[in-house]
């Protein structure tokens, strides 16, 4: 499961890291060498290493009782085993020691009990141990213990090919009365078939749950061999682990903080029934993947169908792609990425419908119809939703049943229950037509937004940003295809036109604009919220160039001015970057419009708005001409005078702007280290002004740099060569 | 809660959207939009609009002509627990025989957990039969109703003892929304209403067998206050043709300790009140300009009349006992025609008027469909 996901992931993710590492290692080569020597020295004295050496070298027949060496060394091994887990070579040594009975049977059990692997169990060690098992000197209880250990660690054995080849040996233990139960489970894990023998055994031993389980597994793989009717729900299941080992193993793994992916998880969902608390409503239980019972035997098609359950790898999936049988319950696909991969390529309408019925039912029952509330079983809910979300991310689209569910759920959501999950699902919903976007989305969201905390506001803006990104991506990927494939269009009665898509998108952007304006007011222009809003506009300003959508929407004044007058320089810098990107997009739209002379048209109004903002920004930051008539922010002359701010018109330029004041002071100190009183006007002279700008750019204000360089030419000649009123103001 | 539940009265056609081409996601998203649009247009009205605001008054003769009396006898005089079922995938009415066998094998296997061979007698301890309730449909879009019966022999009974029915259940769709039914692909059969009666463990076995076989989901179907009120009106309306004998209503009032109110009316009184309200409403309609006169000729009942009738009953109760019933929850309604409970239990005592009741329940079940 995990491996297939990895293989499908982008390959360039970790390409940069080796070079980083090598660069890093070169620089610290010497210190590493020193550390290595130190480590070796420590190792030589490490009681654990000494203990391992002892156990690998100890001679057969050494007495145990009264032997302090054994005790001390065993304790050393146990300590490491329970704290960090044993490395593979230690497992080999200890297992060999125990199973060979070099010191008799008494330490054997103790050793077996502490064999907690840190990473993997080497296969050779297990095979060798089985060989010892066949020698037959080991007492039965110890044999059972060993097989239980193998079972518990089964997922951690590094390879299984040799184990499969000694299957025959293991099978011979089936007849051994006491061993049969555990061996059975081991055989179960190995998944090989000797059905007839088992059936004989079954008739001899009668109702033995473990036999039934093994048979039921065989039935999944070879239904034609096992013709018995088997109970569908195995109550006890295989208790395939010794809880002591399991808990020790989990503790060790937690400590080592790495997850072992269970190799069995795709095929056999061994239900962990240890949880005594039984849920009253278990809508959220993903059904087990099982082959369809209801296959309509179609005589005309002689092709043999392969149940999805039997496929374990992506390559197998590819081989059998054209004759795969869907599982009995489509909901089971949600658990496996392999199955989702298949689902993504089959395009089976009713398969999707089945999945959606199940999913919608689960969500509705859990969140809408269930009167008992969701909070008590939040753990399961969380798991379920996370699985759903990861499936949606995997398929890169939302399920329509979650969409339908969300439209209802948003109306009763309190905004805090499972917030990340709900917002995650929300960001996956496909494009909503502009005619109903208001009622379905905006109204419930607006209510939530205005009545909730700052944290929720930020989360919602982020969610809407990622929704916008997904819509834009859909557009950029599928718009072309749709244009090409006319025949396919004919059977879908309705198609959204480009203008319809643009309308929806425009609605969304305007909606976020409204939310943002009011949100900033309510929260006193909180810079965290502002940052999320600027994230959103970073997406908006590049819609034309990045996603090929001929639409440019300017931010409302309620966003623009708070960002311009923000007290933190980062916001101002990002605003400058956004304005720069707007300009680039508008310019290229303009040239394209001229070239192709066709179709799309960005309205004059947008250019006008952009120019207005640009003029305000340049006047305010560069020209020190704040509060002039015709600008966005106007005030009565008397009022400004009565405020007694000296030179109020320059109070938001690069020097006096609250976000940059500290930089100006710092710069002044660096320029004129001697002068005691700070005279900002001295920075305004052309030369220091240039230096000051360089100084600001050096602080990482890339946005400002782009903005200034693209909009302001510092030559003294006047000119307006940009066309269509894209102004280029000068100082 | 209930308000929200019933919002999606029309299925989103989004899911049904073809998803064939490579450009599926894009198109699918368009489709879901369309679905959303149609869903929107139907829910934008008042809350009352989520249910049909006007129903045909029950007619007695329609059903007995179509369905055989033996089969009708199976349905009446039993209390049914209601559930809703999502559409069944690959259900074939022609394969009922094979389903009988398979369900029987399934039940036996579940019953004999862990035993696979050497139990010759096990198979014969249960007998399952599927049958079609011929004629239990209202429109051409409805799928034929299916009746399932499980017979069993007590463990210690002798060979000669006959098997007796231990469980029965049926799936029905009576006058389901044609828009919804037509939007489903061909390999789905929509029988949204599931009624069961018998041992709980058998019910859950049957449900889980259906889930596996037809990839469907079951959920409980409650009858909310509005729907119970509809039943009150529909049943009272029958009194002119069929003596309903009594009209019994039970309320639970949210006080500590909870107060249960049983309100029994003489059928004639209820009928008089109902008739006067009908006349009132129809007079008003006429003075308003006689719109929709065809529907108001006594053949149909509208939600306004139902509301006024209930209001009048509650007023009467308040005048006598100073208890306002509108704060409580209507829990149970019963007449000689049948009884219905809030928790989704229904009993049909007389088959003559059952189609109207089943239409109402089918509608409730369809409202519960997730998509």
Short mmCIF file of N, CA and C in Angstrom, two decimals, chain B residues 98-110 122-130 209:
data_model
loop_
_atom_site.label_atom_id
_atom_site.label_comp_id
_atom_site.label_asym_id
_atom_site.label_seq_id
_atom_site.Cartn_x
_atom_site.Cartn_y
_atom_site.Cartn_z
N UNK B 98 -32.78 -18.12 -6.78
CA UNK B 98 -31.37 -18.28 -6.39
C UNK B 98 -31.07 -17.46 -5.14
N UNK B 99 -31.69 -16.30 -5.02
CA UNK B 99 -31.50 -15.51 -3.80
C UNK B 99 -32.00 -16.27 -2.58
N UNK B 100 -33.13 -16.95 -2.73
CA UNK B 100 -33.67 -17.71 -1.61
C UNK B 100 -32.62 -18.70 -1.13
N UNK B 101 -32.04 -19.41 -2.09
CA UNK B 101 -31.03 -20.41 -1.73
C UNK B 101 -29.83 -19.76 -1.05
N UNK B 102 -29.38 -18.67 -1.65
CA UNK B 102 -28.16 -18.06 -1.12
C UNK B 102 -28.36 -17.48 0.27
N UNK B 103 -29.49 -16.82 0.46
CA UNK B 103 -29.75 -16.25 1.77
C UNK B 103 -29.89 -17.37 2.80
N UNK B 104 -30.52 -18.45 2.38
CA UNK B 104 -30.67 -19.59 3.28
C UNK B 104 -29.29 -20.13 3.69
N UNK B 105 -28.42 -20.30 2.69
CA UNK B 105 -27.08 -20.80 2.99
C UNK B 105 -26.34 -19.84 3.90
N UNK B 106 -26.54 -18.58 3.64
CA UNK B 106 -25.87 -17.56 4.45
C UNK B 106 -26.32 -17.64 5.90
N UNK B 107 -27.62 -17.73 6.08
CA UNK B 107 -28.14 -17.78 7.45
C UNK B 107 -27.65 -19.03 8.16
N UNK B 108 -27.69 -20.13 7.44
CA UNK B 108 -27.23 -21.38 8.05
C UNK B 108 -25.77 -21.26 8.45
N UNK B 109 -24.97 -20.69 7.54
CA UNK B 109 -23.54 -20.56 7.84
C UNK B 109 -23.30 -19.68 9.04
N UNK B 110 -24.05 -18.60 9.11
CA UNK B 110 -23.88 -17.69 10.24
C UNK B 110 -24.33 -18.35 11.53
N UNK B 122 -28.41 -29.26 9.17
CA UNK B 122 -28.37 -27.82 9.38
C UNK B 122 -29.11 -27.06 8.29
N UNK B 123 -28.91 -27.51 7.07
CA UNK B 123 -29.50 -26.77 5.96
C UNK B 123 -31.01 -26.74 6.02
N UNK B 124 -31.57 -27.78 6.57
CA UNK B 124 -33.01 -27.85 6.51
C UNK B 124 -33.71 -27.16 7.68
N UNK B 125 -32.91 -26.61 8.61
CA UNK B 125 -33.57 -25.99 9.75
C UNK B 125 -34.12 -24.60 9.41
N UNK B 126 -33.68 -24.04 8.31
CA UNK B 126 -34.23 -22.76 7.87
C UNK B 126 -34.68 -22.86 6.42
N UNK B 127 -35.72 -22.18 6.13
CA UNK B 127 -36.11 -22.10 4.73
C UNK B 127 -36.43 -20.65 4.40
N UNK B 128 -35.82 -20.16 3.35
CA UNK B 128 -36.02 -18.77 2.97
C UNK B 128 -36.77 -18.73 1.65
N UNK B 129 -37.75 -17.85 1.57
CA UNK B 129 -38.41 -17.72 0.28
C UNK B 129 -38.55 -16.25 -0.09
N UNK B 130 -38.13 -15.95 -1.31
CA UNK B 130 -38.32 -14.62 -1.89
C UNK B 130 -39.54 -14.70 -2.80
N UNK B 209 -26.64 -9.56 4.51
CA UNK B 209 -26.61 -10.31 3.24
C UNK B 209 -26.92 -9.38 2.06
#
